[in-house]
CSV table of C-alpha atoms in Angstrom, one decimal:
chain,number,residue,atom,x,y,z
J,90,MET,CA,-31.2,3.5,33.6
J,91,ILE,CA,-33.6,2.0,31.0
J,92,ALA,CA,-37.1,1.7,32.3
J,93,GLN,CA,-40.6,1.2,30.9
J,94,LEU,CA,-42.6,4.3,30.6
J,95,THR,CA,-46.3,4.2,31.3
J,96,CYS,CA,-49.1,6.8,30.9
J,97,ARG,CA,-49.1,7.4,34.6
J,98,LEU,CA,-45.4,8.3,34.6
J,99,LEU,CA,-46.0,10.7,31.7
J,100,ALA,CA,-48.8,12.4,33.6
J,101,LYS,CA,-46.3,13.0,36.5
J,102,ARG,CA,-43.8,14.5,34.0
J,103,SER,CA,-41.0,12.2,35.0
J,104,HIS,CA,-37.5,13.7,35.0
J,105,ALA,CA,-35.8,10.6,33.7
J,106,PRO,CA,-33.8,11.2,30.5
J,107,LEU,CA,-36.3,11.1,27.6
J,108,PRO,CA,-34.0,8.8,25.4
J,109,ALA,CA,-34.0,6.3,28.2
J,110,LEU,CA,-37.7,6.4,28.6
J,111,LEU,CA,-38.3,5.9,24.9
J,112,GLY,CA,-35.9,2.9,24.7
J,113,LEU,CA,-33.6,5.1,22.6
J,114,GLU,CA,-30.7,5.4,25.0
J,115,THR,CA,-27.5,5.4,22.9
J,116,GLU,CA,-25.5,3.5,25.6
J,117,ASP,CA,-26.9,0.5,27.4
J,118,HIS,CA,-26.8,0.8,31.2
J,119,GLY,CA,-28.6,-1.6,33.4
J,120,SER,CA,-28.9,-5.1,34.5
J,121,GLN,CA,-28.6,-8.0,32.0
J,122,ARG,CA,-32.3,-8.7,32.6
J,123,SER,CA,-33.4,-5.2,31.6
J,124,LEU,CA,-31.0,-5.1,28.6
J,125,ASN,CA,-32.3,-8.4,27.4
J,126,ARG,CA,-35.8,-6.9,27.0
J,127,TYR,CA,-34.4,-4.4,24.4
J,128,PHE,CA,-32.4,-7.0,22.5
J,129,PHE,CA,-33.4,-6.9,18.8
J,130,ALA,CA,-33.2,-10.5,17.4
J,131,SER,CA,-32.6,-9.7,13.7
J,132,PRO,CA,-31.9,-12.8,11.5
J,133,LEU,CA,-28.2,-11.9,11.2
J,134,THR,CA,-27.9,-11.3,14.9
J,135,THR,CA,-29.6,-14.6,15.8
J,136,GLN,CA,-27.3,-16.4,13.4
J,137,ARG,CA,-24.1,-14.8,14.9
J,138,LEU,CA,-25.4,-15.6,18.4
J,139,ALA,CA,-25.8,-19.3,17.3
J,140,ILE,CA,-22.3,-19.3,15.8
J,141,LEU,CA,-20.8,-17.9,19.0
J,142,ASN,CA,-22.6,-20.5,21.1
J,143,ASN,CA,-21.1,-23.3,19.0
J,144,MET,CA,-17.6,-21.9,19.0
J,145,VAL,CA,-17.1,-21.0,22.7
J,146,GLY,CA,-15.8,-23.8,24.7
J,147,GLY,CA,-15.1,-26.0,21.7
J,148,SER,CA,-12.0,-26.5,19.7
J,149,SER,CA,-11.7,-22.8,18.8
J,150,LEU,CA,-9.0,-21.1,20.9
J,151,VAL,CA,-9.3,-17.5,19.8
J,152,ILE,CA,-12.6,-16.0,18.7
J,153,VAL,CA,-12.8,-12.4,17.6
J,154,VAL,CA,-16.2,-10.7,17.4
J,155,ILE,CA,-15.7,-7.6,15.2
J,156,GLY,CA,-18.0,-4.7,14.6
J,157,GLU,CA,-18.0,-0.9,14.4
J,158,ARG,CA,-18.7,1.3,17.4
J,159,GLY,CA,-22.5,1.2,17.9
J,160,SER,CA,-23.0,-2.0,15.9
J,161,GLY,CA,-24.2,-4.0,18.9
J,162,LYS,CA,-21.2,-6.0,20.0
J,163,THR,CA,-21.7,-5.4,23.7
J,164,THR,CA,-25.4,-6.0,23.3
J,165,LEU,CA,-24.6,-9.4,21.6
J,166,MET,CA,-22.2,-10.2,24.4
J,167,ASN,CA,-24.8,-9.4,27.0
J,168,ARG,CA,-27.4,-11.6,25.3
J,169,PHE,CA,-24.9,-14.4,25.0
J,170,LEU,CA,-24.2,-14.2,28.8
J,171,TYR,CA,-27.9,-13.9,29.6
J,172,ASP,CA,-28.9,-17.0,27.6
J,173,ALA,CA,-26.1,-19.0,29.3
J,174,GLY,CA,-27.7,-18.4,32.7
J,175,ASN,CA,-25.2,-18.9,35.5
J,176,ARG,CA,-22.5,-20.3,33.4
J,177,TRP,CA,-20.5,-17.1,33.3
J,178,GLN,CA,-19.1,-15.1,36.2
J,179,ALA,CA,-17.7,-11.5,36.1
J,180,GLY,CA,-14.2,-11.0,37.4
J,181,ARG,CA,-11.2,-8.8,37.1
J,182,ILE,CA,-7.7,-9.4,35.8
J,183,ARG,CA,-5.1,-8.9,38.6
J,184,LEU,CA,-1.5,-8.7,37.5
J,185,LYS,CA,1.1,-9.5,40.1
J,186,ARG,CA,3.5,-6.6,40.7
J,187,ARG,CA,7.1,-7.8,40.2
J,188,THR,CA,10.1,-6.4,42.0
J,189,LYS,CA,11.1,-3.0,40.5
J,190,CYS,CA,8.4,-3.4,37.9
J,191,ARG,CA,5.7,-0.7,37.4
J,192,LEU,CA,2.2,-1.7,36.1
J,193,ASP,CA,1.7,1.4,34.1
J,194,PRO,CA,2.4,-0.3,30.8
J,195,TRP,CA,-0.4,-2.8,31.7
J,196,ARG,CA,-3.0,-0.2,32.7
J,197,ASN,CA,-5.5,-1.4,30.1
J,198,LEU,CA,-5.2,-5.0,31.2
J,199,ASN,CA,-4.7,-4.8,34.9
J,200,ASN,CA,-8.0,-4.7,36.8
J,201,ARG,CA,-10.0,-5.1,33.6
J,202,MET,CA,-13.4,-6.7,33.9
J,203,VAL,CA,-13.8,-10.0,32.1
J,204,TYR,CA,-16.2,-13.0,32.2
J,205,LEU,CA,-15.1,-16.5,33.0
J,206,SER,CA,-17.0,-19.7,32.5
J,207,ARG,CA,-17.7,-21.1,36.0
J,208,ASN,CA,-17.6,-24.9,35.7
J,209,ASP,CA,-15.5,-25.5,32.5
J,210,THR,CA,-12.1,-27.1,32.8
J,211,PRO,CA,-10.1,-25.3,31.5
J,212,PRO,CA,-12.3,-22.2,31.6
J,213,SER,CA,-13.1,-19.8,28.8
J,214,VAL,CA,-12.7,-16.0,29.1
J,215,ILE,CA,-14.6,-13.1,27.4
J,216,VAL,CA,-13.0,-9.7,27.0
J,217,ASP,CA,-15.0,-6.7,25.8
J,218,ASP,CA,-13.4,-3.7,23.9
J,219,ALA,CA,-10.2,-5.8,23.3
J,220,HIS,CA,-9.0,-3.2,20.7
J,221,GLN,CA,-8.1,-1.0,23.6
J,222,LEU,CA,-5.3,-3.4,24.7
J,223,SER,CA,-1.8,-2.5,23.6
J,224,PRO,CA,0.3,-5.2,21.7
J,225,SER,CA,2.2,-6.1,24.8
J,226,GLU,CA,-1.1,-6.5,26.8
J,227,LEU,CA,-2.8,-8.5,24.1
J,228,ARG,CA,0.3,-10.8,23.9
J,229,LEU,CA,0.3,-11.3,27.6
J,230,LEU,CA,-3.4,-12.2,27.6
J,231,LEU,CA,-3.0,-14.7,24.7
J,232,GLN,CA,0.1,-16.3,26.1
J,233,SER,CA,-1.6,-16.8,29.5
J,234,ALA,CA,-3.8,-19.4,27.8
J,235,PHE,CA,-0.9,-21.9,27.7
J,236,ALA,CA,1.2,-23.5,30.4
J,237,PRO,CA,5.0,-23.9,29.8
J,238,ASP,CA,4.5,-27.5,28.8
J,239,GLY,CA,2.0,-26.4,26.0
J,240,ARG,CA,-1.1,-27.5,27.9
J,241,ARG,CA,-4.2,-25.2,27.5
J,242,LYS,CA,-5.0,-23.1,30.6
J,243,LEU,CA,-7.9,-21.5,28.8
J,244,GLN,CA,-10.3,-23.3,26.5
J,245,SER,CA,-11.4,-20.2,24.5
J,246,ILE,CA,-10.6,-16.5,24.5
J,247,VAL,CA,-13.4,-14.4,23.1
J,248,LEU,CA,-12.4,-10.8,22.1
J,249,PHE,CA,-15.0,-8.3,21.3
J,250,ALA,CA,-13.3,-5.5,19.3
J,251,GLU,CA,-13.7,-2.8,16.7
J,252,PRO,CA,-12.5,-3.3,13.1
J,253,GLU,CA,-9.0,-2.0,13.8
J,254,MET,CA,-8.4,-5.4,15.4
J,255,ARG,CA,-8.2,-6.9,11.9
J,256,ARG,CA,-4.9,-5.3,11.3
J,257,ARG,CA,-3.4,-7.1,14.3
J,258,PHE,CA,-4.3,-10.7,13.2
J,259,ALA,CA,-0.8,-11.2,11.8
J,260,GLU,CA,1.0,-10.3,15.0
J,261,ILE,CA,-1.6,-12.3,17.1
J,262,ALA,CA,-0.8,-15.4,15.0
J,263,GLN,CA,2.8,-15.1,16.0
J,264,TRP,CA,1.9,-15.5,19.7
J,265,LEU,CA,-0.2,-18.6,19.2
J,266,PRO,CA,0.9,-22.2,18.6
J,267,PRO,CA,1.4,-23.2,15.0
J,268,LYS,CA,-1.7,-23.9,12.9
J,269,THR,CA,-4.0,-22.1,15.4
J,270,VAL,CA,-7.0,-20.7,13.6
J,271,ILE,CA,-8.3,-17.3,14.6
J,272,GLU,CA,-12.1,-17.5,14.3
J,273,LYS,CA,-13.9,-14.3,13.2
J,274,ILE,CA,-17.5,-13.2,13.6
J,275,PHE,CA,-18.5,-10.0,12.0
J,276,VAL,CA,-21.4,-7.9,13.4
J,277,ALA,CA,-23.3,-6.5,10.3
J,278,ALA,CA,-25.3,-3.3,10.1
J,279,LEU,CA,-29.1,-3.3,9.8
J,280,THR,CA,-30.9,-2.8,6.5
J,281,GLU,CA,-33.5,0.0,6.2
J,282,LYS,CA,-36.3,-2.5,6.7
J,283,GLN,CA,-34.6,-3.9,9.8
J,284,THR,CA,-34.0,-0.3,11.1
J,285,LYS,CA,-37.8,0.3,11.1
J,286,ALA,CA,-38.3,-3.1,12.8
J,287,TYR,CA,-35.6,-2.2,15.4
J,288,LEU,CA,-37.3,1.1,16.2
J,289,GLU,CA,-40.7,-0.5,16.5
J,290,HIS,CA,-39.2,-3.1,18.9
J,291,ARG,CA,-37.4,-0.6,21.1
J,292,MET,CA,-40.3,1.7,21.4
J,293,LYS,CA,-42.8,-1.1,21.9
J,294,VAL,CA,-40.8,-2.4,24.8
J,295,ALA,CA,-40.7,1.1,26.3
J,296,GLY,CA,-44.5,1.3,25.9
J,297,PHE,CA,-44.8,3.6,22.9
J,298,LEU,CA,-46.1,1.6,19.9
J,299,LYS,CA,-49.6,2.8,19.6
J,300,ARG,CA,-48.2,4.0,16.3
J,301,LEU,CA,-44.6,4.6,15.1
J,302,PRO,CA,-44.2,8.4,14.8
J,303,PHE,CA,-41.8,8.3,11.8
J,304,SER,CA,-42.8,8.5,8.1
J,305,ALA,CA,-41.1,6.3,5.5
J,306,ASP,CA,-38.8,9.2,4.5
J,307,GLN,CA,-37.8,9.8,8.1
J,308,ILE,CA,-37.0,6.1,8.6
J,309,ARG,CA,-34.9,6.3,5.5
J,310,ALA,CA,-33.1,9.4,6.8
J,311,ILE,CA,-32.4,7.7,10.2
J,312,HIS,CA,-31.0,4.7,8.4
J,313,GLN,CA,-28.8,6.6,6.1
J,314,ALA,CA,-27.4,8.9,8.9
J,315,SER,CA,-26.8,6.0,11.3
J,316,ARG,CA,-25.5,3.6,8.5
J,317,GLY,CA,-27.7,0.9,10.1
J,318,LEU,CA,-25.7,0.8,13.4
J,319,PRO,CA,-28.2,0.4,16.3
J,320,GLY,CA,-26.2,2.6,18.7
J,321,TRP,CA,-26.4,5.5,16.2
J,322,ILE,CA,-30.0,4.7,15.1
J,323,ASN,CA,-31.1,5.5,18.7
J,324,GLY,CA,-29.5,8.9,18.6
J,325,GLU,CA,-30.8,9.8,15.1
J,326,ALA,CA,-34.3,8.7,16.0
J,327,PHE,CA,-34.4,10.9,19.1
J,328,MET,CA,-33.2,13.8,17.0
J,329,GLN,CA,-36.0,13.2,14.6
J,330,LEU,CA,-38.5,13.2,17.4
J,331,LYS,CA,-37.2,16.6,18.6
J,332,ARG,CA,-37.6,17.9,15.0
J,333,ILE,CA,-41.2,16.6,14.9
J,334,CYS,CA,-42.3,17.8,18.3
J,335,GLY,CA,-40.0,20.6,19.0
J,336,VAL,CA,-37.1,20.8,21.5
J,337,ASN,CA,-39.3,21.8,24.5
J,338,ARG,CA,-39.5,18.8,26.9
J,339,ASN,CA,-43.2,19.5,27.7
J,340,GLU,CA,-44.2,19.6,24.1
J,341,LEU,CA,-42.4,16.3,23.4
J,342,THR,CA,-43.9,14.7,26.5
J,343,ASN,CA,-47.4,15.7,25.4
J,344,ALA,CA,-46.8,14.3,22.0
J,345,LEU,CA,-45.6,11.0,23.5
J,346,LYS,CA,-48.9,10.5,25.2
J,347,ARG,CA,-50.5,10.0,21.8
J,348,TRP,CA,-48.1,7.2,21.1
J,349,CYS,CA,-48.5,5.3,24.4
J,350,MET,CA,-49.7,1.7,24.3
J,351,PRO,CA,-53.2,1.5,25.8
J,352,LYS,CA,-53.1,0.1,29.3
J,353,ALA,CA,-54.2,-3.5,29.6
J,354,SER,CA,-57.5,-3.9,31.4
J,355,ARG,CA,-57.6,-5.5,34.8
J,356,PHE,CA,-60.8,-7.3,33.9
J,357,LYS,CA,-59.9,-9.4,30.9
J,358,TRP,CA,-62.8,-11.9,31.6
J,359,PHE,CA,-65.2,-9.0,31.5
J,360,ASP,CA,-63.8,-7.7,28.2
J,361,LYS,CA,-64.3,-11.1,26.6
J,362,VAL,CA,-67.9,-11.3,27.8
J,363,TYR,CA,-68.5,-7.7,26.6
J,364,ALA,CA,-67.1,-8.5,23.2
J,365,LEU,CA,-69.5,-11.5,22.9
J,366,THR,CA,-72.5,-9.4,23.7
J,367,ARG,CA,-71.5,-6.9,21.0
J,368,ASP,CA,-71.2,-9.7,18.5
């Protein structure tokens, strides 16, 4: 669970995983509200979020968001859902068992969690990790968007997938009505400058930006090893911290105290008066 770490928690030597306390957890677990705090709005990410908002629910039937593992696809999806408020509802795909028909060939699709737009008619659906679906499962999902008379049963199908999905566009097109365009959104890696800003953002949200503990060379090493992918940046940054402070948890915890943000004063009005008297 991602949680904000304070000086008081450090003093008590909290036993929560250190990567989570630092905001450097490689996998995001938690509520959409907590995940939204750690969302890094780089220019490219903000642009892709705007494009996704314009496409979903419009004339685009199939929208594929493509990015490497750790590039932030699920983070982008969570931010999209968070910004939409109560428009989207989580649900699961339930396939009906036919007579003498086993559901084993559909194990990646049956009971899969998806998100459906609440009040849209017809609704839109969002599927994460769509690259895990077999060709038959993907075909069933896409063909379920149309009634036998050709009427749309789904307004948009949004598939978040890894780059291997690009090799399947030709077969996907065969299962769609003629002249249907497959819209594509590519999630790009961060630049070295953005990698530094990303780390500053994550550690600041976690309460650790009194100063960034990495040198320019270490930032460069983190960026090169992670290839600018946020999920891998987290892991590489934590490994760098262990190299700087040692692998002992107590040593690392003591070092973190020097990087904590100063606690905000409870007497802000007094601070302002005190500052005036010093001037």
